[in-house]
Structure formats: structure tokens, C-alpha cells
PDB file of C-alpha atoms in Angstrom:
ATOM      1  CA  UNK A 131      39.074  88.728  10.035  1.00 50.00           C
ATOM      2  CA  UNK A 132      40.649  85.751  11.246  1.00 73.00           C
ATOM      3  CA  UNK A 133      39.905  82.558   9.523  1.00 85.00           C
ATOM      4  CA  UNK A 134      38.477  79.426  11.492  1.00 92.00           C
ATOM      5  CA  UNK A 135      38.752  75.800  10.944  1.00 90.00           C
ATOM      6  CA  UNK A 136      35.289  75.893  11.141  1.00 91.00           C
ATOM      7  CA  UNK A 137      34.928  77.727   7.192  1.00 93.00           C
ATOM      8  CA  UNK A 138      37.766  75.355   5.988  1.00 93.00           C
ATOM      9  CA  UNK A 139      35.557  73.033   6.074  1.00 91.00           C
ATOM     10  CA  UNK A 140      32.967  74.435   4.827  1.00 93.00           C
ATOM     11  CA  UNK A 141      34.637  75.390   1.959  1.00 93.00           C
ATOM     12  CA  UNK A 142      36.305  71.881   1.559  1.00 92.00           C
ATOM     13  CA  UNK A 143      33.069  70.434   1.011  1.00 92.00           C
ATOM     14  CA  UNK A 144      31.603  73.344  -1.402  1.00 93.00           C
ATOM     15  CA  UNK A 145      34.519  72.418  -3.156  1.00 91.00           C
ATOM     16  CA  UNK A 146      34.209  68.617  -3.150  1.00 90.00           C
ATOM     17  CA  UNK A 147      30.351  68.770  -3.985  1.00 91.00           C
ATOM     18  CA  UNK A 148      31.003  70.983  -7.100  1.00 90.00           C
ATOM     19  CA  UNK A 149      33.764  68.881  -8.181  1.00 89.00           C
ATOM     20  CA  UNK A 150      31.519  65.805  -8.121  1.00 87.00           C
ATOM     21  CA  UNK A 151      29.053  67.062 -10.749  1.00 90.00           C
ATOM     22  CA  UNK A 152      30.610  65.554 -13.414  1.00 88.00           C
ATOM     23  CA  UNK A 153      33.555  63.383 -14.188  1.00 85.00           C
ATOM     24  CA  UNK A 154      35.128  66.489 -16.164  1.00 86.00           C
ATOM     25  CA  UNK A 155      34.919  68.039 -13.295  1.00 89.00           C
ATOM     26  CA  UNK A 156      36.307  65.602 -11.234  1.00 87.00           C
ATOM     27  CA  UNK A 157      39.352  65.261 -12.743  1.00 83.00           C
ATOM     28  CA  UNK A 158      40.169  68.959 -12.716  1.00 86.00           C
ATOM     29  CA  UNK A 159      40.038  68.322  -9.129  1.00 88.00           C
ATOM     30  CA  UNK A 160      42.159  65.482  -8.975  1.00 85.00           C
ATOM     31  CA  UNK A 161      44.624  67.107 -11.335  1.00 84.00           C
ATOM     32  CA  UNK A 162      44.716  70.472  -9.019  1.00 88.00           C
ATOM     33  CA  UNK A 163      45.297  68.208  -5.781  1.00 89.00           C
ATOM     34  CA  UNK A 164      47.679  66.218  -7.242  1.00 85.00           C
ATOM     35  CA  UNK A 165      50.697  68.289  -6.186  1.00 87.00           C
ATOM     36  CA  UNK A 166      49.804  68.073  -2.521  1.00 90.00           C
ATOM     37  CA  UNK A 167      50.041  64.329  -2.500  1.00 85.00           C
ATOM     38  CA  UNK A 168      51.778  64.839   0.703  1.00 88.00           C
ATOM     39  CA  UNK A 169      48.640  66.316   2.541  1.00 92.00           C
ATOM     40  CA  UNK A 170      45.318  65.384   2.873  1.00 91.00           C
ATOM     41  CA  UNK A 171      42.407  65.647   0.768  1.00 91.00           C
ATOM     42  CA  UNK A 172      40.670  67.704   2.549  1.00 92.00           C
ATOM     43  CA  UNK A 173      43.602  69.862   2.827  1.00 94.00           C
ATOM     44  CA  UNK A 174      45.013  69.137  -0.611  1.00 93.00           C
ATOM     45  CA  UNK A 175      41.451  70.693  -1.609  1.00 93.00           C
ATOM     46  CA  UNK A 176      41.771  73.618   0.018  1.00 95.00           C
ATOM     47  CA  UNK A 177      45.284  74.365  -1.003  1.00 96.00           C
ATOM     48  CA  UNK A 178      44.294  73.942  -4.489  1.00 93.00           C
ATOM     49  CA  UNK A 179      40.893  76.021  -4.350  1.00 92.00           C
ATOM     50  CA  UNK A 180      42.545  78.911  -2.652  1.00 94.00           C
ATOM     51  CA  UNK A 181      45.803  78.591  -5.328  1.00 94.00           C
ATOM     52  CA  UNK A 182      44.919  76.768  -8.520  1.00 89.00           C
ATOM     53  CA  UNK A 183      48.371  77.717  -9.811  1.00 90.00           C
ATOM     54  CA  UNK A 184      50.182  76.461  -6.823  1.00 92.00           C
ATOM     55  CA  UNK A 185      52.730  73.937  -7.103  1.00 90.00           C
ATOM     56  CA  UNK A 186      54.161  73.126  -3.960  1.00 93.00           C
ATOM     57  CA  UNK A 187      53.119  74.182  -0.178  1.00 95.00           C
ATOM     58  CA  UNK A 188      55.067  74.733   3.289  1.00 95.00           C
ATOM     59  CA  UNK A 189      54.569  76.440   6.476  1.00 96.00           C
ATOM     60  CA  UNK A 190      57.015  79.249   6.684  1.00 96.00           C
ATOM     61  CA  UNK A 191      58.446  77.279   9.381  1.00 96.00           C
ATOM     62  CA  UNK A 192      59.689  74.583   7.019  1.00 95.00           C
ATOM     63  CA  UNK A 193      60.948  77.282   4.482  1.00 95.00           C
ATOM     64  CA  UNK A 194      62.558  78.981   6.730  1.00 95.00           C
ATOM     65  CA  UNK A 195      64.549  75.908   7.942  1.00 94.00           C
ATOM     66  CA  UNK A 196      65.392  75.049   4.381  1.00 93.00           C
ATOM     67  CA  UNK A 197      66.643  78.751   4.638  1.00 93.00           C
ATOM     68  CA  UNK A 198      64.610  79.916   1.920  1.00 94.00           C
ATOM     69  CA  UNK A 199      62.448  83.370   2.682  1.00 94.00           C
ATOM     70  CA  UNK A 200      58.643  83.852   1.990  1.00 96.00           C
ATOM     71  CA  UNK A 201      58.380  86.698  -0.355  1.00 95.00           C
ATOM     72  CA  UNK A 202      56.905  90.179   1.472  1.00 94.00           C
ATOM     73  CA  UNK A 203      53.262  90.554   0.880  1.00 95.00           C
ATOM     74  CA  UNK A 204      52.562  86.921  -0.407  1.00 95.00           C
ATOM     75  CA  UNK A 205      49.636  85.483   0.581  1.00 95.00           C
ATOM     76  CA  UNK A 206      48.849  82.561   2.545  1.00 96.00           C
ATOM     77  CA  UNK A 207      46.988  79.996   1.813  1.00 97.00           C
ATOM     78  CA  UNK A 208      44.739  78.525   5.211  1.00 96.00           C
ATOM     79  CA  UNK A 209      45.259  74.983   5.553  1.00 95.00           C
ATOM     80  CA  UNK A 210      44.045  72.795   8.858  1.00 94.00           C
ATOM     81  CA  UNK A 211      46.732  71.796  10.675  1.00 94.00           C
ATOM     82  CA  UNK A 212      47.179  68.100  10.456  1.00 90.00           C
ATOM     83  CA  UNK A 213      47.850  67.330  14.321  1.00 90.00           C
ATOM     84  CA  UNK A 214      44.399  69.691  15.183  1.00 90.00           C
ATOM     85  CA  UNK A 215      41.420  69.449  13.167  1.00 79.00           C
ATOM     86  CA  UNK A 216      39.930  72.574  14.315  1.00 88.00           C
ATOM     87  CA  UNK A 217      43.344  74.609  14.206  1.00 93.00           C
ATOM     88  CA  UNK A 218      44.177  76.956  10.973  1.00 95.00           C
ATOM     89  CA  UNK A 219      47.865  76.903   9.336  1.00 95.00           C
ATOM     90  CA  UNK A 220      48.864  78.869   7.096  1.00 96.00           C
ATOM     91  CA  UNK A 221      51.337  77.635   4.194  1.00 97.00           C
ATOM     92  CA  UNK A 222      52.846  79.448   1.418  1.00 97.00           C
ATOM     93  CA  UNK A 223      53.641  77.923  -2.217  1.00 96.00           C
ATOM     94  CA  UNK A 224      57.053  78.135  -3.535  1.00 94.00           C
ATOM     95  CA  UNK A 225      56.110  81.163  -5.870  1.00 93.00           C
ATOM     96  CA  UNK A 226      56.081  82.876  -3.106  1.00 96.00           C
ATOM     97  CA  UNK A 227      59.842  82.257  -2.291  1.00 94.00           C
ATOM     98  CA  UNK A 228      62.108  84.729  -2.662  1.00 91.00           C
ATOM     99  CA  UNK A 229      65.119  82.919  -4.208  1.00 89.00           C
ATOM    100  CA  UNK A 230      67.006  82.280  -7.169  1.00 88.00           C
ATOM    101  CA  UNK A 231      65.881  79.545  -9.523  1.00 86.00           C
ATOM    102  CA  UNK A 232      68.798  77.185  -8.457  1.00 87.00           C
ATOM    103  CA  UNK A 233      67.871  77.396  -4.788  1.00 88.00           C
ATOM    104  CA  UNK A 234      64.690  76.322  -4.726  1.00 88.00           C
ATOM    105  CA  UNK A 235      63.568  72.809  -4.252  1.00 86.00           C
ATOM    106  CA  UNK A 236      63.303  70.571  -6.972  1.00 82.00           C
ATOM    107  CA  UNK A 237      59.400  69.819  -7.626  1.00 80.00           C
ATOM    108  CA  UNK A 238      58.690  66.471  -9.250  1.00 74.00           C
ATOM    109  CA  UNK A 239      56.354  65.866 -12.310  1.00 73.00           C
ATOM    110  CA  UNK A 240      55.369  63.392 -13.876  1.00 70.00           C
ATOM    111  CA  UNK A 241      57.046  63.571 -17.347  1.00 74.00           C
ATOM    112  CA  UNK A 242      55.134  62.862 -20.649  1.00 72.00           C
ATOM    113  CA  UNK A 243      57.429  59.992 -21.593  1.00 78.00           C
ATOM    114  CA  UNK A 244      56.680  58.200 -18.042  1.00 82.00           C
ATOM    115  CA  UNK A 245      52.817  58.869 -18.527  1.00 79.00           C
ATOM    116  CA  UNK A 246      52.264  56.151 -20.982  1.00 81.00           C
ATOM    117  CA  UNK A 247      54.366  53.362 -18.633  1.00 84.00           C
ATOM    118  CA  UNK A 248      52.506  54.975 -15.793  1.00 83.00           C
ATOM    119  CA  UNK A 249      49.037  54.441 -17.407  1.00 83.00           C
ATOM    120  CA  UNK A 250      50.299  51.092 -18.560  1.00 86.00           C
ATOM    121  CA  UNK A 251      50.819  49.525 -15.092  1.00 87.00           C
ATOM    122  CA  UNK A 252      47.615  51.077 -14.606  1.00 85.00           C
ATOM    123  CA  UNK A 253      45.790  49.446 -16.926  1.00 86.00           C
ATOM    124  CA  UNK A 254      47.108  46.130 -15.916  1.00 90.00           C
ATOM    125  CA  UNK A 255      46.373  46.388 -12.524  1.00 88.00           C
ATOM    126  CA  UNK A 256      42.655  46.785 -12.669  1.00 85.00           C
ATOM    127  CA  UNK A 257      42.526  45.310 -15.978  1.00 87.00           C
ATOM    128  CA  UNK A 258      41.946  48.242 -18.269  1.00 85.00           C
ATOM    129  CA  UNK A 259      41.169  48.985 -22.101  1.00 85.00           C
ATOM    130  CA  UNK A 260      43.480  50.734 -23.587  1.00 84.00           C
ATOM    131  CA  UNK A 261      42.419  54.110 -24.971  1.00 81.00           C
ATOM    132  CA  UNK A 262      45.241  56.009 -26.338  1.00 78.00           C
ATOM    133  CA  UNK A 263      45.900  59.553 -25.272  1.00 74.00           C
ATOM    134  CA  UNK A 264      42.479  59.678 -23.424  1.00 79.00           C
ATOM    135  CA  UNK A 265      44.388  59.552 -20.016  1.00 78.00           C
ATOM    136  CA  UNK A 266      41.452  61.350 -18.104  1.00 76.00           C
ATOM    137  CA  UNK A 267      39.175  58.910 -18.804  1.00 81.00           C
ATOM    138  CA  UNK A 268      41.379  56.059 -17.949  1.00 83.00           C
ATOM    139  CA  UNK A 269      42.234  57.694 -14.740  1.00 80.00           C
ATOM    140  CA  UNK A 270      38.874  58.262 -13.305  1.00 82.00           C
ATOM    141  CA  UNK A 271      37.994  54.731 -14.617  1.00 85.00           C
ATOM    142  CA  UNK A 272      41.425  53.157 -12.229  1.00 85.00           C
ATOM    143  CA  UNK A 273      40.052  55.233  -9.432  1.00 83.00           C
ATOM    144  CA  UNK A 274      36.548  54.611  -9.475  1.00 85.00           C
ATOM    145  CA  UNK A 275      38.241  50.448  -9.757  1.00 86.00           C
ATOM    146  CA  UNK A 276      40.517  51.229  -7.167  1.00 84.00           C
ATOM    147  CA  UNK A 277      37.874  52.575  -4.907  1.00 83.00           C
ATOM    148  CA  UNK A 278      35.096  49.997  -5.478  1.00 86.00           C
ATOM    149  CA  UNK A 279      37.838  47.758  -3.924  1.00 85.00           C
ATOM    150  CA  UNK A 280      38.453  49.509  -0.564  1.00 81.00           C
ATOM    151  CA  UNK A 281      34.787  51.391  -0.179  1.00 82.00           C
ATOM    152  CA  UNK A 282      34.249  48.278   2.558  1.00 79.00           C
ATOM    153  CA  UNK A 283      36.842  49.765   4.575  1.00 77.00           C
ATOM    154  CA  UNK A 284      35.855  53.136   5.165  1.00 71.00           C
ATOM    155  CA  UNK A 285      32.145  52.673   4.893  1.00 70.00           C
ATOM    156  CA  UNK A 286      32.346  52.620   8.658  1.00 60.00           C
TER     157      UNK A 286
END
């Protein structure tokens, strides 16, 4: 059965709606999607729903032309393509890559001893409290801040 845009959706917003039960909850999302930073959310959420474990995404187009190989019998993961709205891609993460270690693509982290400066600037910018090691709750705090300030501009 062939998937259609029409179910990404659907399931894109199942997903959303679950994820804003709770602010727990909420930041499991944001942590899932937070690989994908490079797509959107909506995408982003469905990459991450279909593959929690995944860690970074391509068309087999875009391996291919990095001249790495999609694995045989990996799955895909249905994205919607970001130049058609109601057209299905499918993308592949790079555990499904059949290469050696070296060859693959470095994927950047954020590293433990950058999280602190990180949260710093955070907390300066939307003037913060500091509450040490309780990261999740200072994130959702900076984003609920940061989107308090711009909820004007998409209200529309």
C-alpha cells in the first residue's frame, strides 16, 4: 500500500497533539526532532515518530551522490517532500548506510561540556534562573519565552 501525503499528516498531528500533553512530553519531542534541524517540523516529526533512533536523514538521491549506498532491505522512512506538500519522499537514516565507520558523514552533537555555555547564553537572552543540571526545564521555559515573542507573527 502506497503511502499518501494525505496520512503524513495525519500522523504529524497525532503526533504533535500527544506530544503536547505535558511538558515531559514535550521535550521528548523536541529532543527526538532535534537531529532534523535541517527539515521541517512537520517533517522533523515524522522522521522522528517513524525512527526514534534515527540520527541523520537523506533521500537516497543525496546518499548516493555522496557515494555512499543504502543498505538492502532498510526501510524508509515517508517524509513530504519539501517543494510539494501533498507529495511523499522517502529518506533513509545513516544506519542504514552500508559503509565503513570512516566514510560516513560526520553527525554533530552537542557535547556535554558546550551544554552548560549553550544554556548559559540561553539564560541570558530571555533572562533566565539558573537551575543547575535541570536543562529540560530550562529549555521548554527559553522556548515557551522565545515563542511568546514571535506568536504575533504567525498568528495570521
Amino acid at each position: 500500500m502506497a503511502v499518501q501525503a494525505s496520512q503524513l499528516h495525519d500522523a504529524a498531528r497525532r503526533a504533535l497533539n500527544e506530544a503536547c500533553k505535558t511538558p515531559e512530553s514535550w521535550m521528548t519531542l523536541l529532543e527526538s526532532v532535534a537531529p532534523f534541524y535541517k527539515y521541517d517540523f512537520e517533517n522533523a516529526l515524522l522522521i522522528s515518530s517513524q525512527r526514534p533512533d534515527a540520527t541523520a536523514c537523506a533521500t537516497m538521491r543525496i546518499w548516493n551522490k555522496l557515494n555512499l549506498w543504502i543498505r538492502k532491505g532498510s526501510k524508509a522512512i515517508y517524509s513530504l517532500d519539501p517543494n510539494n506538500p501533498y507529495a511523499v519522499q522517502r529518506v533513509f537514516d545513516i544506519s542504514d548506510i552500508n559503509a565503513r565507520p570512516d566514510k560516513l558523514p560526520l553527525v554533530r552533537t552537542l557535547r556535554e561540556g558546550a551544554r552548560e555555555y549553550a544554556f548559559a547564553a540561553m539564560r541570558e537572552r530571555w533572562n533566565l534562573d539558573d537551575m543547575p543540571g535541570e536543562y529540560a526545564m530550562q529549555l521548554y521555559t527559553a522556548i515557551t519565552e522565545a515563542a511568546s515573542e514571535q506568536i504575533a507573527d504567525y498568528r495570521n
